[in-house]
Amino acid sequence: MKFKSIRKKLISNVSIMFVVSFTIVLSIISYMSISESEKNLIKSENSIRTGLITKGTTLTKNNSQALNGMVEDNAYSAVKELVANTVANDPDIAYGIYMTAESQPWVNASASNPSGDVTPGESLDDENSIWAAGLENFEYRLHSWNNEEFYEFVAPVIIDEEIMGFLRYGFTTETLKKTLAQEAEESKKSIIYSISILIGVGLLAIAAGFNGARSLAIKLSTPIKELKEAADTIAKGDYSSEVNVVTNDEVGLLANNFETMRATIKKKMQDLATLNATGEVLASLLDQHLALEQALKTMHSHCGVSQGSVFMINKNDELEVNAFYPPKKIEADQKPKKFKLGQGILGQSAQNRKIIFVPDTRADASFEDIPNNEGKALLCIPLLDKDVLIGVMNFSGEVDKVRFEDSDYEFASSIARLLVITIKNIRMREMIEEHNRTLELKIAERTAELQEKTNDILSMLQNMPQGLFTIMSGGIIHHEYAAYLETILDTKNIANRNFMDLLFSHSNLGSDKLDQINAAINALIDSDEMMFEFNSHLLPSEYNTLDNEGNIKKIIELGWDPIIFEEMIDKIMVTVRDVTEIKALQAEAENQKQELEIIGHILSVDAGKLNEFLESSYQFIDDCRALITQTPEKDLEVVATLFRNMHTVKGNARTYGFTFVTNSVHEVETTYDELRKNEHSVWDKERMFAELDLAEKDIKRYEQVAQNKLGRDTKGTNLGMATVDRDKIRRIIDSMNRIETSNLDESLKLCFNDAYHVLLEFEAKTIDKIISDVVESTQSLAEQLGKIPPKFEVSGDSVFINIDAHTMLNNIFMHVFRNSMDHGIESADIRIKEGKPEQGLISLDVIESDEFIDLIIKDDGRGLALVKIKAKAIENGIFTQEDAPTDQEVANLIFASGLSTAEQVTQVSGRGVGMEAVKKFLEKEGGQIDVILGDETKHAGFRQFSTRIRIPSKYGLVVASGLVV
């Protein structure tokens, strides 16, 4: 960079500052003047435009009033004269027009047509005329006409509230523009005049400022020039010349700092030379004692101390003397002088690890107790290896001869560091010499140990019954691997091969998964060991090998472990096991375990109940398949039916404890629930058929176990080993009903009655026997809900219902009882708080009439949660917040699809489909279900109720009263 003196910089910068300041001030004043001028012009324009608009408004409105009588009298000439004269007498008016409501002009006056004559029959259809003809009140607007700007004022001529025509005047803005141009020109001249005066004044100020800046620059730069010359001398390495620049400002302070710096640098250079020379000497010494004496000698020469010694840390963590200055020998039989850490000034320096300098012991309070204290200067320098203390240098001398300043602390520390390094080097050299003497012996011992370990590892790799290999950088397999790996993978081509090709060339893993594995391994090798934890989930623990037809050949289990070197992943170790046979045995064992559980489930259920369950379940699944086949796209009504069917199958399966059916059917039910609740869910027939197949497979599994393992007939009614014809049974029962038994012998009557009961058992049962399994299932249901199983009371059990309704009633009561258990009857702790027995009660009354059989169900729970049902209905869009439905209307919503007050969906309830299914089952068979509300309970929002199930009387069986007891 080109040199430029401070004098020139000061003159040029001050001059530039004056010029820039003047320019800025001139620019601001000019901008403000121009801005004010523009604002005044805008105000003038607004004022003139306002006057023009006011003038046009007044003139147009007044003339419009004047035309009322003329137009009414059809005074064409008078109208023409008024408009033409107005245009001629006012230079601001460019044109005047009067036109009828149908845009027919009477007069169109302008500079080119002062008389306002118009062609008879012509119509005005230009944009302004169309706009004017659409007005009902006075209006004006700005527009262009013949490339000029005009204000057009329009006033309708109204007679008896009817618009007869429109008076239009076009006012030119030419006068306005001329006036504004004149004002702008005058403003421009005024601004130029003002700026010229400012420029003249500014130039005079700049000239005066330049002369003042020049004088000031000469005064300020002279001492700076002298200081520069002194700095140049120091920069050349000459520290002997003092800096003699005296001023009473910052330059004088800078000169003093330069002088201090010169003296300090001079001393530092001398100290550095001493340190370099001492360092060279210490580096050449091989004896620790000589090194200590050399350090003491250097400090004597530098600081003027007369005596010195070095104390080193011994094995007992004491400071023990090792060397003296002036040098003297320490006799072997002489007890060396020792100090403890913290003892005396030397011990304090060692303990605090800091240099301690006492200029005069007479002036230091620490030495007041010393008798005959003649005064000495003391210096203690700790020897530190980083933060570890290894010794202390101790010096003393006459007060007036010892020279130790603040800058000498660094010199003393440097000498101490050089001595510590020398001591460490000497000790290291001694250790190396000792190691060299024993190295060959250690190498021989380690070589033998290594060979033994290598032989052990090779033996293990050859004999271990599983695969083992390591992956190196690039995915290559190390040449050492377990021999059994060849048997597992059916190949001897393993070493130096890519691990992906070896393991996964015939696997069932997809391309995406394989890419993940390959990328993960390549990223892990040579990365930080913690990366394995983050990426290990990408490495498979198991996969299948496939044959040429795509069938599973083997099941391979993998284990992945990083081999760490210096906290980095050096290799990946992989263990390989063939678990095909183990998996097969596990699957077979699991299958047998499940089969035993299924046998237990079947044995706990009556054969007839099992047959009813199988028959109804197959029927529901067939109905679902038919509905899915017939429905091309999602239909919520169809979905609701599918859901009801499978919900019922699941409920029946849980009633009998068929858990394997319950689980698979729950998955099907979940799919249907998603279809009806999520508008974006897809109607996937293939998936739905597949799920039905899985559910049917689990049901068939129960049937096959019953047939093959237990020898049961699952296709008909068993009587011993014979199949009974139900039609024949009915005919026999009807015949027996007609027989008069009163005249029979008592023994014959008893025999007849027993036979009647046996046959009746196959055709009809009372309601308590029909629903006995459902009642028993409430035991496990109560456990799932955390409640005590309720007590059941049945009245009217003399009514016999034929077998055709048994399945339907089981399906119905399965839903009804579960609804009472989940939503009606409270938990034991709540019931006790409310003064109820902890065991709930469900009652069933059977009432028979000519047309129907009524089944009335009631529980002693809180009742129907009407408030919750209504809130759920509002949430589902059935009601709005403004609706006020009756309690009966709200209660009937328990039969609505998807409406449930359960807090969460479980395998017990929460889908909102149970009572809807009951209603559909009954309606399909000609029956019905109703909610009969009772009194309100003490709980707000709840109301007692009973459920009436009505089935046609055709399901009842007429029984001879004399034969049934």
mmCIF file with all atom_site columns, N, CA and C in Angstrom, residues 129-158:
data_model
loop_
_atom_site.group_PDB
_atom_site.id
_atom_site.type_symbol
_atom_site.label_atom_id
_atom_site.label_alt_id
_atom_site.label_comp_id
_atom_site.label_asym_id
_atom_site.label_entity_id
_atom_site.label_seq_id
_atom_site.pdbx_PDB_ins_code
_atom_site.Cartn_x
_atom_site.Cartn_y
_atom_site.Cartn_z
_atom_site.occupancy
_atom_site.B_iso_or_equiv
_atom_site.pdbx_formal_charge
_atom_site.auth_seq_id
_atom_site.auth_comp_id
_atom_site.auth_asym_id
_atom_site.auth_atom_id
_atom_site.pdbx_PDB_model_num
ATOM 1  N N  . SER A 1 129 ? -72.072 8.679  -22.890 1.00 0.00 ? 129 SER A N  1
ATOM 2  C CA . SER A 1 129 ? -73.534 8.787  -23.010 1.00 0.00 ? 129 SER A CA 1
ATOM 3  C C  . SER A 1 129 ? -74.208 7.601  -22.345 1.00 0.00 ? 129 SER A C  1
ATOM 4  N N  . ILE A 1 130 ? -73.652 6.411  -22.545 1.00 0.00 ? 130 ILE A N  1
ATOM 5  C CA . ILE A 1 130 ? -74.223 5.216  -21.895 1.00 0.00 ? 130 ILE A CA 1
ATOM 6  C C  . ILE A 1 130 ? -74.141 5.343  -20.382 1.00 0.00 ? 130 ILE A C  1
ATOM 7  N N  . TRP A 1 131 ? -72.997 5.839  -19.902 1.00 0.00 ? 131 TRP A N  1
ATOM 8  C CA . TRP A 1 131 ? -72.843 6.037  -18.450 1.00 0.00 ? 131 TRP A CA 1
ATOM 9  C C  . TRP A 1 131 ? -73.845 7.051  -17.941 1.00 0.00 ? 131 TRP A C  1
ATOM 10 N N  . ALA A 1 132 ? -73.983 8.199  -18.642 1.00 0.00 ? 132 ALA A N  1
ATOM 11 C CA . ALA A 1 132 ? -74.898 9.253  -18.199 1.00 0.00 ? 132 ALA A CA 1
ATOM 12 C C  . ALA A 1 132 ? -76.333 8.773  -18.204 1.00 0.00 ? 132 ALA A C  1
ATOM 13 N N  . ALA A 1 133 ? -76.714 8.004  -19.232 1.00 0.00 ? 133 ALA A N  1
ATOM 14 C CA . ALA A 1 133 ? -78.105 7.542  -19.339 1.00 0.00 ? 133 ALA A CA 1
ATOM 15 C C  . ALA A 1 133 ? -78.481 6.592  -18.204 1.00 0.00 ? 133 ALA A C  1
ATOM 16 N N  . GLY A 1 134 ? -77.531 6.004  -17.532 1.00 0.00 ? 134 GLY A N  1
ATOM 17 C CA . GLY A 1 134 ? -77.822 5.059  -16.443 1.00 0.00 ? 134 GLY A CA 1
ATOM 18 C C  . GLY A 1 134 ? -77.924 5.722  -15.083 1.00 0.00 ? 134 GLY A C  1
ATOM 19 N N  . LEU A 1 135 ? -77.744 7.064  -14.995 1.00 0.00 ? 135 LEU A N  1
ATOM 20 C CA . LEU A 1 135 ? -77.754 7.741  -13.700 1.00 0.00 ? 135 LEU A CA 1
ATOM 21 C C  . LEU A 1 135 ? -79.166 8.102  -13.277 1.00 0.00 ? 135 LEU A C  1
ATOM 22 N N  . GLU A 1 136 ? -79.389 8.124  -11.979 1.00 0.00 ? 136 GLU A N  1
ATOM 23 C CA . GLU A 1 136 ? -80.676 8.559  -11.412 1.00 0.00 ? 136 GLU A CA 1
ATOM 24 C C  . GLU A 1 136 ? -80.525 9.836  -10.599 1.00 0.00 ? 136 GLU A C  1
ATOM 25 N N  . ASN A 1 137 ? -79.290 10.200 -10.272 1.00 0.00 ? 137 ASN A N  1
ATOM 26 C CA . ASN A 1 137 ? -79.016 11.426 -9.515  1.00 0.00 ? 137 ASN A CA 1
ATOM 27 C C  . ASN A 1 137 ? -77.823 12.129 -10.150 1.00 0.00 ? 137 ASN A C  1
ATOM 28 N N  . PHE A 1 138 ? -77.572 13.339 -9.657  1.00 0.00 ? 138 PHE A N  1
ATOM 29 C CA . PHE A 1 138 ? -76.428 14.095 -10.161 1.00 0.00 ? 138 PHE A CA 1
ATOM 30 C C  . PHE A 1 138 ? -75.133 13.309 -9.932  1.00 0.00 ? 138 PHE A C  1
ATOM 31 N N  . GLU A 1 139 ? -74.217 13.339 -10.929 1.00 0.00 ? 139 GLU A N  1
ATOM 32 C CA . GLU A 1 139 ? -72.949 12.633 -10.816 1.00 0.00 ? 139 GLU A CA 1
ATOM 33 C C  . GLU A 1 139 ? -71.956 13.303 -11.722 1.00 0.00 ? 139 GLU A C  1
ATOM 34 N N  . TYR A 1 140 ? -70.666 13.153 -11.433 1.00 0.00 ? 140 TYR A N  1
ATOM 35 C CA . TYR A 1 140 ? -69.628 13.637 -12.348 1.00 0.00 ? 140 TYR A CA 1
ATOM 36 C C  . TYR A 1 140 ? -68.482 12.640 -12.327 1.00 0.00 ? 140 TYR A C  1
ATOM 37 N N  . ARG A 1 141 ? -67.638 12.709 -13.369 1.00 0.00 ? 141 ARG A N  1
ATOM 38 C CA . ARG A 1 141 ? -66.451 11.854 -13.431 1.00 0.00 ? 141 ARG A CA 1
ATOM 39 C C  . ARG A 1 141 ? -65.427 12.460 -14.358 1.00 0.00 ? 141 ARG A C  1
ATOM 40 N N  . LEU A 1 142 ? -64.181 12.006 -14.194 1.00 0.00 ? 142 LEU A N  1
ATOM 41 C CA . LEU A 1 142 ? -63.047 12.478 -15.003 1.00 0.00 ? 142 LEU A CA 1
ATOM 42 C C  . LEU A 1 142 ? -62.841 11.508 -16.159 1.00 0.00 ? 142 LEU A C  1
ATOM 43 N N  . HIS A 1 143 ? -62.693 12.056 -17.391 1.00 0.00 ? 143 HIS A N  1
ATOM 44 C CA . HIS A 1 143 ? -62.494 11.182 -18.557 1.00 0.00 ? 143 HIS A CA 1
ATOM 45 C C  . HIS A 1 143 ? -61.693 11.916 -19.615 1.00 0.00 ? 143 HIS A C  1
ATOM 46 N N  . SER A 1 144 ? -61.301 11.170 -20.628 1.00 0.00 ? 144 SER A N  1
ATOM 47 C CA . SER A 1 144 ? -60.533 11.740 -21.753 1.00 0.00 ? 144 SER A CA 1
ATOM 48 C C  . SER A 1 144 ? -61.434 11.867 -22.968 1.00 0.00 ? 144 SER A C  1
ATOM 49 N N  . TRP A 1 145 ? -61.266 13.003 -23.636 1.00 0.00 ? 145 TRP A N  1
ATOM 50 C CA . TRP A 1 145 ? -62.056 13.246 -24.856 1.00 0.00 ? 145 TRP A CA 1
ATOM 51 C C  . TRP A 1 145 ? -61.181 14.011 -25.834 1.00 0.00 ? 145 TRP A C  1
ATOM 52 N N  . ASN A 1 146 ? -61.013 13.427 -27.043 1.00 0.00 ? 146 ASN A N  1
ATOM 53 C CA . ASN A 1 146 ? -60.102 14.017 -28.051 1.00 0.00 ? 146 ASN A CA 1
ATOM 54 C C  . ASN A 1 146 ? -58.707 14.231 -27.473 1.00 0.00 ? 146 ASN A C  1
ATOM 55 N N  . ASN A 1 147 ? -58.219 13.201 -26.734 1.00 0.00 ? 147 ASN A N  1
ATOM 56 C CA . ASN A 1 147 ? -56.869 13.204 -26.141 1.00 0.00 ? 147 ASN A CA 1
ATOM 57 C C  . ASN A 1 147 ? -56.683 14.324 -25.122 1.00 0.00 ? 147 ASN A C  1
ATOM 58 N N  . GLU A 1 148 ? -57.773 14.830 -24.556 1.00 0.00 ? 148 GLU A N  1
ATOM 59 C CA . GLU A 1 148 ? -57.703 15.837 -23.511 1.00 0.00 ? 148 GLU A CA 1
ATOM 60 C C  . GLU A 1 148 ? -58.463 15.334 -22.299 1.00 0.00 ? 148 GLU A C  1
ATOM 61 N N  . GLU A 1 149 ? -58.114 15.910 -21.119 1.00 0.00 ? 149 GLU A N  1
ATOM 62 C CA . GLU A 1 149 ? -58.740 15.513 -19.870 1.00 0.00 ? 149 GLU A CA 1
ATOM 63 C C  . GLU A 1 149 ? -59.933 16.428 -19.595 1.00 0.00 ? 149 GLU A C  1
ATOM 64 N N  . PHE A 1 150 ? -61.071 15.834 -19.260 1.00 0.00 ? 150 PHE A N  1
ATOM 65 C CA . PHE A 1 150 ? -62.302 16.584 -18.998 1.00 0.00 ? 150 PHE A CA 1
ATOM 66 C C  . PHE A 1 150 ? -62.996 16.028 -17.770 1.00 0.00 ? 150 PHE A C  1
ATOM 67 N N  . TYR A 1 151 ? -63.727 16.909 -17.073 1.00 0.00 ? 151 TYR A N  1
ATOM 68 C CA . TYR A 1 151 ? -64.689 16.523 -16.062 1.00 0.00 ? 151 TYR A CA 1
ATOM 69 C C  . TYR A 1 151 ? -66.068 16.610 -16.687 1.00 0.00 ? 151 TYR A C  1
ATOM 70 N N  . GLU A 1 152 ? -66.798 15.540 -16.689 1.00 0.00 ? 152 GLU A N  1
ATOM 71 C CA . GLU A 1 152 ? -68.172 15.591 -17.204 1.00 0.00 ? 152 GLU A CA 1
ATOM 72 C C  . GLU A 1 152 ? -69.130 15.563 -16.028 1.00 0.00 ? 152 GLU A C  1
ATOM 73 N N  . PHE A 1 153 ? -70.041 16.579 -16.008 1.00 0.00 ? 153 PHE A N  1
ATOM 74 C CA . PHE A 1 153 ? -71.061 16.711 -14.972 1.00 0.00 ? 153 PHE A CA 1
ATOM 75 C C  . PHE A 1 153 ? -72.402 16.377 -15.593 1.00 0.00 ? 153 PHE A C  1
ATOM 76 N N  . VAL A 1 154 ? -73.154 15.523 -14.938 1.00 0.00 ? 154 VAL A N  1
ATOM 77 C CA . VAL A 1 154 ? -74.438 15.063 -15.476 1.00 0.00 ? 154 VAL A CA 1
ATOM 78 C C  . VAL A 1 154 ? -75.495 15.231 -14.399 1.00 0.00 ? 154 VAL A C  1
ATOM 79 N N  . ALA A 1 155 ? -76.612 15.901 -14.786 1.00 0.00 ? 155 ALA A N  1
ATOM 80 C CA . ALA A 1 155 ? -77.758 16.046 -13.882 1.00 0.00 ? 155 ALA A CA 1
ATOM 81 C C  . ALA A 1 155 ? -79.010 15.605 -14.620 1.00 0.00 ? 155 ALA A C  1
ATOM 82 N N  . PRO A 1 156 ? -79.760 14.651 -14.065 1.00 0.00 ? 156 PRO A N  1
ATOM 83 C CA . PRO A 1 156 ? -81.001 14.248 -14.719 1.00 0.00 ? 156 PRO A CA 1
ATOM 84 C C  . PRO A 1 156 ? -82.069 15.331 -14.557 1.00 0.00 ? 156 PRO A C  1
ATOM 85 N N  . VAL A 1 157 ? -82.864 15.545 -15.607 1.00 0.00 ? 157 VAL A N  1
ATOM 86 C CA . VAL A 1 157 ? -84.002 16.489 -15.583 1.00 0.00 ? 157 VAL A CA 1
ATOM 87 C C  . VAL A 1 157 ? -85.221 15.662 -15.215 1.00 0.00 ? 157 VAL A C  1
ATOM 88 N N  . ILE A 1 158 ? -85.746 15.903 -14.006 1.00 0.00 ? 158 ILE A N  1
ATOM 89 C CA . ILE A 1 158 ? -86.800 15.064 -13.441 1.00 0.00 ? 158 ILE A CA 1
ATOM 90 C C  . ILE A 1 158 ? -88.086 15.882 -13.325 1.00 0.00 ? 158 ILE A C  1
#
